[in-house]
Amino acid sequence: MKNMKKSSFVVSALLAVILVLSACGGGSTGGNGGNAGTNNGAGNAQGGTKAGENFRIGMVTDRGGVNDKSFNQTAWEALKQLEGDTGAKVKYLESKTDADLIPNMNQFIKDGYDLTWGIGFLFEDAAKTVAEQNPDAKIAVIDTVVDLPNVESVTFAEHEGSFLVGVVAGLTTETNKVGFVGGMEMPVIKKFEAGFRAGVAAANPDAKVLVNYVGDFNKPDQAKVAASTFYNDGADIIFHAAGGSGNGVFSEAKDRAKSGKKVWVIGVDKDQALEHGDDVTLTSMIKKVDQAVLRVSNDLIAGEFKGGEVTVLGLKEDGVGLPETNKNLTDEVLQQVEEFKQKIINGEITVPTK
Amino acid sequence: MDKWRNIFNPSSVFVPLGAIVLGLISGAVIMLLGGYNPVDAYQALFEKVFGSPYDIGETIRTITPLLFTGLAVGFTYRAGLFNIGADGQYIMGMTGAAIVGIKLQLPWFIHAPLAVLVGALFGGLWAALVGYLKASRGVNEVISSIMLNWIALYLSNYLLRALLLEPGQQRSYFIHESASVSIGWLSRALENARMDWGIFIGLIGAVVFYFLLWRTKQGYELRAVGLNPDAARYAGINIKSSIVKSMFIGGVFAGLGGVFEVLGVFHYQVLSAASSGYGFDGIAVALLGGNHPVGIVFASILFGTLTYGSAGMNFSADVPTEIVRIVIGAVIFFVASHGIIQGIVKPFLASRRKLDRKGAA
Amino acid sequence: MMGEPEVIVELKGITKRFPGIVANDSIDLKLRKGEIHALLGENGAGKSTLMSILFGLYQPDEGEIHIRGKKAVIDGPGKAISLGIGMVHQHFKLVQPFTVAENIMLGAEPVKGVSLDYRTAHDKVRQISDQYGLKVDPKAKIEDITVGMQQRVEILKTLYRGADILIFDEPTAVLTVQEIRELMQILRNLTAEGKSIILITHKLAEIMEVSDTVTVIRRGKVVDTLRTAETNEEELAEKMVGRSVSFVPLKKERAPGEVVLSVEGLTVGAGKEKKLLDNINLTIREGEIVGLAGVDGNGQHELIEVLTGIRKATSGRVLLNGQDVTNRQTRALMDAGISHIPEDRHKHGLVLDFTVSENIVLGSYRDAAFGKGIFLDSKAVEKYAEKLVGEYDVRTPSVQNKARSLSGGNQQKAIIARELERGPRLLIAMQPTRGLDVGAISFVHERLLQAKAEGKAILLISFELDELFNLSDKLVVIFDGQIMGEANPAETDGEKLGLMMAGKTMHAEGRG
């Protein structure tokens, strides 16, 4: 046996893979270095009979994949939790291109899954097509609305949460300048901007809000440049609603922290302090995608799937808001935030969406 | 007869085949290292692709754009140009088709062909621009076509926003039914798989590819320029116009890929943040297919099958998609480094020949 | 035989097959210490293949190699070098911007600590250079030195690596007369120092001058091995070609007819630019061969480029059959009746990866005979190619083989077939016999004379004076972009011509 030869082939194959993946990486693998995807979803929650044991729930990601450190990942973690809690079997499929959304959803449906999740606004048309073609299948989507009897849609009142972090920013800024970095200029992200502006204005009418859309959810380099411009311009806090691009904002803030300048970032979607640390993360505007996923999935297991309905999760429903712990916020700030929150819940304040 | 023997000579058949086998073996080794069962995985891949009429249809749908971009890269390569810009040409094709499909209202027998034509023209002209820059200013086509990929992406997003966007959506309006190139009865026969005329036009494109290059005087010129531009110039061939023409034709192929994606698969165009990557996959397909139309057809089938089947490996055998991309990557690597394969295949062929000779003696 | 020096290299029954051809068929060869052993054969006879085997570039299918009496398996150039074999290739393998010493060091760099030891290298290069009379400056850059000097650098390279068996592959193909003379001396110096040399060539005069032994190869087989002192050029030529060869072609006299080409005041380069062509005047008539003599690089290429539409003239006119064709496109000039046999057949004459038949229609593929309208009728092309291949004796297994697979002589025959059969009024031939063997040269000369007899006007550019004298009806000398004068080949001699080629007028005195 020519072992040497053989092993050198393996090595060259691995090299090839690295080359090809880095060359064709495009949008599908960008950003996430690790590979938690190998942790598959095959049901390994054994022990005792549980309520959801006979249920199978599938989830299709968009091109971001399951390790996007954003809502695909959050949703998947929620499903894993569901698996642990209820014994339901969960599984995901990643979409390499937009054209894969439909066949991936169909894969679950044809295999008789009890519920198929489409995570993200991109699923609007795909979920609609699939739902129409399979009226018996149950489908749930997040961040978009599909008006069909077998689809439950979950959306968030992002503007309400953004209002609260706007309040935080308005109260915390020392330069009276704060920034907003958006991903793509589209209605969902515009809601973040509008809420944030309103919150800053409500807490600190003198503060100015700088705005930049980098045009992509996967361009941290461009977001880093935008952040740098803002910080140079005198802003000391930046709120980002830019998905993977937002990592560039954090990176810029960390660079500045290293050279001794104190600047803040407000994270998005989940508590980003856990990932980027408390040194630069002031707080985060959390979208509790996990809550949404758990809620709808549990409803299904309980036999209460609300097909055809749209659930909007706002402050009242605890679907958006600040993290549980906020090391960098003073009690005073937190107290004001709580006051504004109550006003929004009572309807005293209506947060704009545009 | 001889022609076919030329195409399917031992090295043109066994080298890619050897590369595929080695790629699959490497993939299996990696799966074993990762604790997955490669036999289950490959079985799942196979079942995913051929398991149901729906899957067969969707596999064909996956193959179609790869075929087009493979032809786009292969054609220009024959004329001595490395077309990295198939991605941008593809996007321009989508945009052209979307504009005609949405903005105009015409009877179907005019509307669909016109939308296809305009999309193809968009792609062709976008590529011809690369050719023009090279011919007139000597700008390296690799550099200009990469740049133009980005420009195409943003230009297309701009046009989409300015002309076609449905309010509140991240995509255009739907195209008019009259511009659709979907094949309804075929879709219904294949359990709602998205079927359109693209694959047929793609196969015709492969024939046109062959015919143009090897059966016309123009093609003769393009190949001469591709193989030895100096000699071509001494033979009175206009190099500059050859460059522009070959880029244009390559761009038409890539553009058609985008056209059928819009008119046949989605029926709208999405504001996209990143390119589809089909252009780059097309490079691999062309390489795998030896820049020959027959090879490109087979390569796109292989590539599309692996791509679509990866979901099956993921779903049924719980192998992550990354592994499948590793297999695809390994296959490309082994084809690209055909020296290795030839080293392995040659002794087999040689011993076979020896046997033949002995047998004859 | 008593007193014969030891055999240092012995090839026994070497056979090498390539698809469709047996390049070497059971070849035996003995190289003795201190001798110059010439390997003579037409292009494609198998000389280069044999030497590539000895240098480890190919593996023989059958046969054995013995070096200094011991059987050796030479599986690569590295092994060959370690056995003391060095090869001076026809195409030099030098890095242009590097100095002589750096090129020689490449691959065998002396190291001092982590840095390269330039001093040691320089000293050693100089020492070897002095020992063999090579006169090479180790500090000169390759791009600044002459071709002849570059060849010496290649020789030095092999000596530096300790070679005592040297293979020279067509070493004189690229050299001037003067340089050839010097090379011959160097070869003698090398053998005087105990080196053994294999000299691949097809030039009989060189063999007679310098070699001790000759082995003649024809079609992959050894025809004979002779002592040089016991043979003559005629015998060698006959053995090489397989038939008797006439050396001086018969110039067929023919009264020149109408003027075909008329060049008037042609200039390239304006204002302060260096003028590459300066006020060139030239006429060529039907049935006339005008030989353009000159040292390479004095405007010959530029003149051809203007006449073939590759380069634009700044001023002046080109008339073809009285019609002004100045600065027309290449295609228009070809259509007007200009054919061209380019100097560099690989770069300009052929598409090497096209088939022979595709190459044969390069330039005429647009004819209606090869397909109607936009179509190309490959059957018609192949039929035409087969006809020409037969008429011009182009040796190829079939017209579907790649041009690359043909020997240099057969490639040239294919080009000549193509250019003559296009039916030109003016044929421009630059160095049409460069790198060809005796048989092919006489073939080319015959064809040119035949074309002349048919009334074609021919412009022959050559660096070989013999060729110009033998073929031309009129000689024109070019120097530094200017025409220095005309001469009748019957009334002038090489010496006078040489002076003009060096930029002297007939009446110039001494050295300037």
Short mmCIF file of N, CA, C and O in Angstrom, two decimals, chain C residues 7-106:
data_model
loop_
_atom_site.label_atom_id
_atom_site.label_comp_id
_atom_site.label_asym_id
_atom_site.label_seq_id
_atom_site.Cartn_x
_atom_site.Cartn_y
_atom_site.Cartn_z
N VAL C 7 35.23 4.53 -23.65
CA VAL C 7 33.85 4.91 -23.97
C VAL C 7 33.21 5.48 -22.71
O VAL C 7 33.20 4.82 -21.67
N ILE C 8 32.71 6.68 -22.80
CA ILE C 8 32.17 7.32 -21.59
C ILE C 8 30.65 7.21 -21.53
O ILE C 8 30.07 7.06 -20.46
N VAL C 9 30.00 7.27 -22.70
CA VAL C 9 28.55 7.07 -22.75
C VAL C 9 28.27 6.00 -23.78
O VAL C 9 28.81 6.04 -24.89
N GLU C 10 27.44 5.03 -23.41
CA GLU C 10 27.05 4.05 -24.41
C GLU C 10 25.54 3.87 -24.35
O GLU C 10 24.98 3.56 -23.30
N LEU C 11 24.88 4.11 -25.48
CA LEU C 11 23.44 3.86 -25.59
C LEU C 11 23.27 2.54 -26.32
O LEU C 11 23.88 2.32 -27.37
N LYS C 12 22.47 1.66 -25.74
CA LYS C 12 22.29 0.34 -26.35
C LYS C 12 20.82 0.10 -26.65
O LYS C 12 20.01 0.01 -25.73
N GLY C 13 20.52 0.03 -27.91
CA GLY C 13 19.17 -0.36 -28.34
C GLY C 13 18.06 0.53 -27.80
O GLY C 13 16.99 0.05 -27.42
N ILE C 14 18.31 1.83 -27.79
CA ILE C 14 17.30 2.75 -27.25
C ILE C 14 16.10 2.85 -28.20
O ILE C 14 16.26 3.14 -29.39
N THR C 15 14.92 2.59 -27.67
CA THR C 15 13.69 2.73 -28.45
C THR C 15 12.72 3.61 -27.69
O THR C 15 12.55 3.45 -26.49
N LYS C 16 12.14 4.54 -28.40
CA LYS C 16 11.14 5.42 -27.78
C LYS C 16 9.97 5.61 -28.75
O LYS C 16 10.18 5.98 -29.90
N ARG C 17 8.78 5.30 -28.24
CA ARG C 17 7.60 5.45 -29.10
C ARG C 17 6.71 6.58 -28.59
O ARG C 17 6.54 6.73 -27.39
N PHE C 18 6.20 7.34 -29.51
CA PHE C 18 5.15 8.29 -29.20
C PHE C 18 3.91 7.85 -29.97
O PHE C 18 4.04 7.10 -30.94
N PRO C 19 2.73 8.32 -29.54
CA PRO C 19 1.53 7.89 -30.27
C PRO C 19 1.70 8.11 -31.77
O PRO C 19 1.97 9.21 -32.22
N GLY C 20 1.61 7.03 -32.53
CA GLY C 20 1.63 7.15 -33.97
C GLY C 20 3.02 7.20 -34.59
O GLY C 20 3.15 7.29 -35.80
N ILE C 21 4.07 7.17 -33.77
CA ILE C 21 5.40 7.31 -34.34
C ILE C 21 6.45 6.63 -33.45
O ILE C 21 6.32 6.62 -32.24
N VAL C 22 7.44 6.03 -34.10
CA VAL C 22 8.59 5.51 -33.35
C VAL C 22 9.70 6.53 -33.51
O VAL C 22 10.29 6.66 -34.57
N ALA C 23 9.97 7.29 -32.46
CA ALA C 23 10.92 8.38 -32.57
C ALA C 23 12.35 7.85 -32.59
O ALA C 23 13.21 8.36 -33.31
N ASN C 24 12.62 6.86 -31.78
CA ASN C 24 13.93 6.22 -31.75
C ASN C 24 13.71 4.73 -31.88
O ASN C 24 12.94 4.13 -31.13
N ASP C 25 14.41 4.12 -32.85
CA ASP C 25 14.20 2.70 -33.09
C ASP C 25 15.51 1.97 -32.85
O ASP C 25 16.39 1.95 -33.71
N SER C 26 15.66 1.44 -31.67
CA SER C 26 16.81 0.62 -31.29
C SER C 26 18.14 1.27 -31.71
O SER C 26 18.89 0.76 -32.54
N ILE C 27 18.40 2.39 -31.10
CA ILE C 27 19.59 3.18 -31.45
C ILE C 27 20.78 2.81 -30.58
O ILE C 27 20.66 2.69 -29.37
N ASP C 28 21.95 2.59 -31.23
CA ASP C 28 23.21 2.36 -30.51
C ASP C 28 24.12 3.56 -30.76
O ASP C 28 24.18 4.07 -31.88
N LEU C 29 24.82 3.97 -29.73
CA LEU C 29 25.73 5.09 -29.90
C LEU C 29 26.80 5.03 -28.82
O LEU C 29 26.52 4.71 -27.67
N LYS C 30 28.06 5.31 -29.24
CA LYS C 30 29.16 5.33 -28.27
C LYS C 30 29.85 6.68 -28.31
O LYS C 30 30.26 7.14 -29.38
N LEU C 31 29.96 7.30 -27.14
CA LEU C 31 30.70 8.57 -27.05
C LEU C 31 32.00 8.28 -26.30
O LEU C 31 31.97 7.76 -25.19
N ARG C 32 33.11 8.66 -26.92
CA ARG C 32 34.41 8.42 -26.27
C ARG C 32 34.89 9.68 -25.60
O ARG C 32 34.54 10.79 -25.98
N LYS C 33 35.73 9.48 -24.61
CA LYS C 33 36.24 10.61 -23.84
C LYS C 33 37.02 11.55 -24.74
O LYS C 33 37.86 11.13 -25.52
N GLY C 34 36.72 12.85 -24.62
CA GLY C 34 37.49 13.86 -25.32
C GLY C 34 37.14 14.03 -26.79
O GLY C 34 37.83 14.76 -27.51
N GLU C 35 36.10 13.38 -27.25
CA GLU C 35 35.76 13.55 -28.66
C GLU C 35 34.53 14.44 -28.83
O GLU C 35 33.74 14.63 -27.91
N ILE C 36 34.42 14.98 -30.04
CA ILE C 36 33.18 15.66 -30.42
C ILE C 36 32.45 14.72 -31.36
O ILE C 36 32.94 14.40 -32.43
N HIS C 37 31.30 14.27 -30.90
CA HIS C 37 30.54 13.29 -31.66
C HIS C 37 29.31 14.00 -32.22
O HIS C 37 28.44 14.44 -31.47
N ALA C 38 29.26 14.14 -33.53
CA ALA C 38 28.13 14.85 -34.12
C ALA C 38 26.97 13.88 -34.35
O ALA C 38 27.17 12.74 -34.74
N LEU C 39 25.79 14.36 -34.07
CA LEU C 39 24.57 13.58 -34.31
C LEU C 39 23.84 14.30 -35.43
O LEU C 39 23.35 15.41 -35.25
N LEU C 40 23.83 13.66 -36.59
CA LEU C 40 23.32 14.33 -37.78
C LEU C 40 22.00 13.72 -38.21
O LEU C 40 21.83 12.50 -38.21
N GLY C 41 21.05 14.56 -38.58
CA GLY C 41 19.79 14.03 -39.08
C GLY C 41 18.85 15.16 -39.43
O GLY C 41 19.03 16.29 -38.96
N GLU C 42 17.88 14.85 -40.26
CA GLU C 42 16.89 15.86 -40.60
C GLU C 42 16.07 16.19 -39.36
O GLU C 42 16.04 15.43 -38.41
N ASN C 43 15.35 17.30 -39.45
CA ASN C 43 14.42 17.60 -38.36
C ASN C 43 13.39 16.49 -38.28
O ASN C 43 12.86 16.06 -39.29
N GLY C 44 13.14 16.05 -37.08
CA GLY C 44 12.17 14.98 -36.93
C GLY C 44 12.78 13.60 -37.05
O GLY C 44 12.08 12.60 -36.97
N ALA C 45 14.10 13.53 -37.24
CA ALA C 45 14.74 12.22 -37.38
C ALA C 45 14.85 11.51 -36.05
O ALA C 45 14.98 10.29 -36.00
N GLY C 46 14.79 12.26 -34.96
CA GLY C 46 14.83 11.63 -33.64
C GLY C 46 16.05 12.00 -32.82
O GLY C 46 16.28 11.44 -31.75
N LYS C 47 16.82 12.99 -33.29
CA LYS C 47 18.03 13.38 -32.55
C LYS C 47 17.68 13.96 -31.18
O LYS C 47 18.26 13.58 -30.16
N SER C 48 16.75 14.90 -31.21
CA SER C 48 16.43 15.60 -29.96
C SER C 48 15.80 14.63 -28.95
O SER C 48 16.08 14.72 -27.76
N THR C 49 14.97 13.72 -29.45
CA THR C 49 14.36 12.74 -28.55
C THR C 49 15.45 11.91 -27.88
O THR C 49 15.43 11.69 -26.66
N LEU C 50 16.41 11.47 -28.68
CA LEU C 50 17.48 10.63 -28.14
C LEU C 50 18.24 11.37 -27.04
O LEU C 50 18.51 10.82 -25.97
N MET C 51 18.54 12.64 -27.30
CA MET C 51 19.30 13.39 -26.31
C MET C 51 18.44 13.72 -25.08
O MET C 51 18.95 13.80 -23.98
N SER C 52 17.15 13.89 -25.31
CA SER C 52 16.27 14.11 -24.16
C SER C 52 16.24 12.88 -23.27
O SER C 52 16.11 12.99 -22.05
N ILE C 53 16.38 11.73 -23.89
CA ILE C 53 16.44 10.50 -23.09
C ILE C 53 17.73 10.46 -22.29
O ILE C 53 17.73 10.18 -21.09
N LEU C 54 18.82 10.83 -22.95
CA LEU C 54 20.11 10.82 -22.25
C LEU C 54 20.10 11.84 -21.11
O LEU C 54 20.72 11.63 -20.07
N PHE C 55 19.38 12.93 -21.29
CA PHE C 55 19.35 13.98 -20.26
C PHE C 55 18.22 13.73 -19.24
O PHE C 55 18.00 14.53 -18.36
N GLY C 56 17.51 12.63 -19.41
CA GLY C 56 16.52 12.26 -18.39
C GLY C 56 15.17 12.90 -18.56
O GLY C 56 14.31 12.80 -17.68
N LEU C 57 14.94 13.59 -19.69
CA LEU C 57 13.64 14.24 -19.87
C LEU C 57 12.59 13.23 -20.31
O LEU C 57 11.41 13.39 -20.04
N TYR C 58 13.02 12.19 -21.03
CA TYR C 58 12.12 11.10 -21.40
C TYR C 58 12.71 9.80 -20.88
O TYR C 58 13.92 9.70 -20.69
N GLN C 59 11.83 8.82 -20.69
CA GLN C 59 12.31 7.48 -20.36
C GLN C 59 12.22 6.62 -21.62
O GLN C 59 11.21 6.65 -22.31
N PRO C 60 13.26 5.86 -21.92
CA PRO C 60 13.19 4.99 -23.10
C PRO C 60 12.21 3.86 -22.85
O PRO C 60 12.06 3.41 -21.72
N ASP C 61 11.53 3.42 -23.92
CA ASP C 61 10.64 2.26 -23.77
C ASP C 61 11.46 0.97 -23.72
O ASP C 61 11.09 0.01 -23.06
N GLU C 62 12.56 0.97 -24.46
CA GLU C 62 13.47 -0.18 -24.42
C GLU C 62 14.90 0.34 -24.47
O GLU C 62 15.14 1.46 -24.87
N GLY C 63 15.85 -0.52 -24.10
CA GLY C 63 17.25 -0.17 -24.23
C GLY C 63 17.89 0.24 -22.91
O GLY C 63 17.19 0.42 -21.91
N GLU C 64 19.22 0.36 -22.96
CA GLU C 64 19.97 0.68 -21.75
C GLU C 64 20.94 1.82 -22.00
O GLU C 64 21.40 2.03 -23.11
N ILE C 65 21.23 2.54 -20.93
CA ILE C 65 22.24 3.60 -20.99
C ILE C 65 23.36 3.21 -20.04
O ILE C 65 23.11 2.86 -18.89
N HIS C 66 24.59 3.25 -20.54
CA HIS C 66 25.75 3.01 -19.69
C HIS C 66 26.59 4.26 -19.64
O HIS C 66 26.95 4.83 -20.66
N ILE C 67 26.88 4.71 -18.42
CA ILE C 67 27.73 5.89 -18.25
C ILE C 67 29.01 5.41 -17.58
O ILE C 67 28.97 4.81 -16.51
N ARG C 68 30.13 5.68 -18.21
CA ARG C 68 31.45 5.25 -17.72
C ARG C 68 31.42 3.76 -17.38
O ARG C 68 31.89 3.32 -16.33
N GLY C 69 30.76 3.00 -18.26
CA GLY C 69 30.77 1.55 -18.12
C GLY C 69 29.73 1.00 -17.15
O GLY C 69 29.55 -0.20 -17.06
N LYS C 70 29.03 1.89 -16.45
CA LYS C 70 28.03 1.39 -15.50
C LYS C 70 26.63 1.68 -16.02
O LYS C 70 26.36 2.77 -16.52
N LYS C 71 25.74 0.73 -15.84
CA LYS C 71 24.39 0.93 -16.29
C LYS C 71 23.72 2.03 -15.44
O LYS C 71 23.87 2.04 -14.21
N ALA C 72 23.04 2.94 -16.10
CA ALA C 72 22.42 4.05 -15.36
C ALA C 72 20.95 4.18 -15.75
O ALA C 72 20.58 3.98 -16.89
N VAL C 73 20.15 4.47 -14.75
CA VAL C 73 18.74 4.81 -15.03
C VAL C 73 18.61 6.31 -14.78
O VAL C 73 18.76 6.77 -13.65
N ILE C 74 18.39 7.03 -15.87
CA ILE C 74 18.35 8.50 -15.73
C ILE C 74 16.88 8.92 -15.71
O ILE C 74 16.24 9.03 -16.74
N ASP C 75 16.38 9.14 -14.50
CA ASP C 75 14.94 9.39 -14.39
C ASP C 75 14.62 10.87 -14.29
O ASP C 75 13.50 11.24 -13.97
N GLY C 76 15.57 11.72 -14.55
CA GLY C 76 15.27 13.15 -14.54
C GLY C 76 16.55 13.93 -14.77
O GLY C 76 17.64 13.38 -14.60
N PRO C 77 16.43 15.20 -15.13
CA PRO C 77 17.61 16.01 -15.38
C PRO C 77 18.53 16.07 -14.15
O PRO C 77 19.75 16.14 -14.30
N GLY C 78 17.93 16.03 -12.97
CA GLY C 78 18.74 16.07 -11.76
C GLY C 78 19.71 14.90 -11.73
O GLY C 78 20.89 15.05 -11.40
N LYS C 79 19.20 13.74 -12.10
CA LYS C 79 20.04 12.54 -12.13
C LYS C 79 21.11 12.69 -13.19
O LYS C 79 22.29 12.36 -12.96
N ALA C 80 20.73 13.23 -14.34
CA ALA C 80 21.68 13.41 -15.44
C ALA C 80 22.81 14.32 -14.99
O ALA C 80 23.99 14.02 -15.21
N ILE C 81 22.45 15.40 -14.31
CA ILE C 81 23.47 16.35 -13.86
C ILE C 81 24.41 15.68 -12.87
O ILE C 81 25.62 15.84 -12.92
N SER C 82 23.84 14.88 -11.99
CA SER C 82 24.67 14.23 -11.00
C SER C 82 25.62 13.21 -11.65
O SER C 82 26.64 12.86 -11.09
N LEU C 83 25.25 12.74 -12.84
CA LEU C 83 26.13 11.82 -13.57
C LEU C 83 27.13 12.58 -14.43
O LEU C 83 27.88 11.99 -15.20
N GLY C 84 27.10 13.92 -14.33
CA GLY C 84 28.06 14.72 -15.09
C GLY C 84 27.62 15.03 -16.50
O GLY C 84 28.44 15.33 -17.37
N ILE C 85 26.31 14.94 -16.76
CA ILE C 85 25.81 15.25 -18.10
C ILE C 85 25.20 16.66 -18.08
O ILE C 85 24.41 16.98 -17.19
N GLY C 86 25.59 17.48 -19.04
CA GLY C 86 25.01 18.81 -19.12
C GLY C 86 24.43 19.02 -20.50
O GLY C 86 24.90 18.42 -21.48
N MET C 87 23.39 19.84 -20.59
CA MET C 87 22.77 20.05 -21.89
C MET C 87 22.65 21.54 -22.17
O MET C 87 22.18 22.31 -21.32
N VAL C 88 23.08 21.95 -23.35
CA VAL C 88 22.89 23.33 -23.77
C VAL C 88 21.73 23.32 -24.78
O VAL C 88 21.87 22.82 -25.89
N HIS C 89 20.59 23.85 -24.33
CA HIS C 89 19.38 23.74 -25.15
C HIS C 89 19.40 24.73 -26.28
O HIS C 89 20.07 25.76 -26.23
N GLN C 90 18.58 24.42 -27.28
CA GLN C 90 18.43 25.31 -28.42
C GLN C 90 17.78 26.62 -27.96
O GLN C 90 18.18 27.70 -28.36
N HIS C 91 16.76 26.49 -27.14
CA HIS C 91 16.12 27.68 -26.58
C HIS C 91 16.66 27.85 -25.17
O HIS C 91 16.51 26.98 -24.33
N PHE C 92 17.30 28.98 -24.94
CA PHE C 92 17.97 29.17 -23.67
C PHE C 92 16.96 29.27 -22.54
O PHE C 92 15.88 29.78 -22.70
N LYS C 93 17.39 28.77 -21.40
CA LYS C 93 16.51 28.83 -20.24
C LYS C 93 17.16 29.76 -19.22
O LYS C 93 17.66 29.35 -18.20
N LEU C 94 17.11 31.05 -19.54
CA LEU C 94 17.75 32.04 -18.69
C LEU C 94 16.73 33.05 -18.19
O LEU C 94 15.76 33.33 -18.88
N VAL C 95 17.01 33.59 -17.01
CA VAL C 95 16.12 34.63 -16.46
C VAL C 95 16.67 35.98 -16.89
O VAL C 95 17.76 36.38 -16.49
N GLN C 96 15.90 36.67 -17.72
CA GLN C 96 16.40 37.87 -18.39
C GLN C 96 16.94 38.95 -17.46
O GLN C 96 18.01 39.47 -17.71
N PRO C 97 16.19 39.35 -16.42
CA PRO C 97 16.70 40.48 -15.63
C PRO C 97 17.82 40.10 -14.66
O PRO C 97 18.36 40.96 -13.99
N PHE C 98 18.16 38.82 -14.58
CA PHE C 98 19.22 38.40 -13.66
C PHE C 98 20.58 38.56 -14.31
O PHE C 98 20.70 38.58 -15.53
N THR C 99 21.62 38.63 -13.49
CA THR C 99 22.97 38.69 -14.05
C THR C 99 23.40 37.29 -14.45
O THR C 99 22.76 36.29 -14.12
N VAL C 100 24.52 37.25 -15.16
CA VAL C 100 25.10 35.98 -15.59
C VAL C 100 25.33 35.08 -14.38
O VAL C 100 24.90 33.92 -14.36
N ALA C 101 25.98 35.65 -13.36
CA ALA C 101 26.32 34.83 -12.20
C ALA C 101 25.06 34.32 -11.51
O ALA C 101 24.97 33.15 -11.13
N GLU C 102 24.06 35.18 -11.40
CA GLU C 102 22.81 34.76 -10.74
C GLU C 102 22.16 33.63 -11.51
O GLU C 102 21.66 32.66 -10.92
N ASN C 103 22.18 33.72 -12.84
CA ASN C 103 21.59 32.66 -13.65
C ASN C 103 22.35 31.35 -13.47
O ASN C 103 21.74 30.28 -13.43
N ILE C 104 23.65 31.46 -13.37
CA ILE C 104 24.45 30.25 -13.24
C ILE C 104 24.22 29.62 -11.87
O ILE C 104 24.18 28.41 -11.71
N MET C 105 24.02 30.48 -10.88
CA MET C 105 23.82 29.98 -9.52
C MET C 105 22.46 29.30 -9.34
O MET C 105 22.30 28.42 -8.51
N LEU C 106 21.47 29.77 -10.12
CA LEU C 106 20.09 29.28 -9.94
C LEU C 106 20.05 27.77 -9.81
O LEU C 106 20.51 27.06 -10.69
#
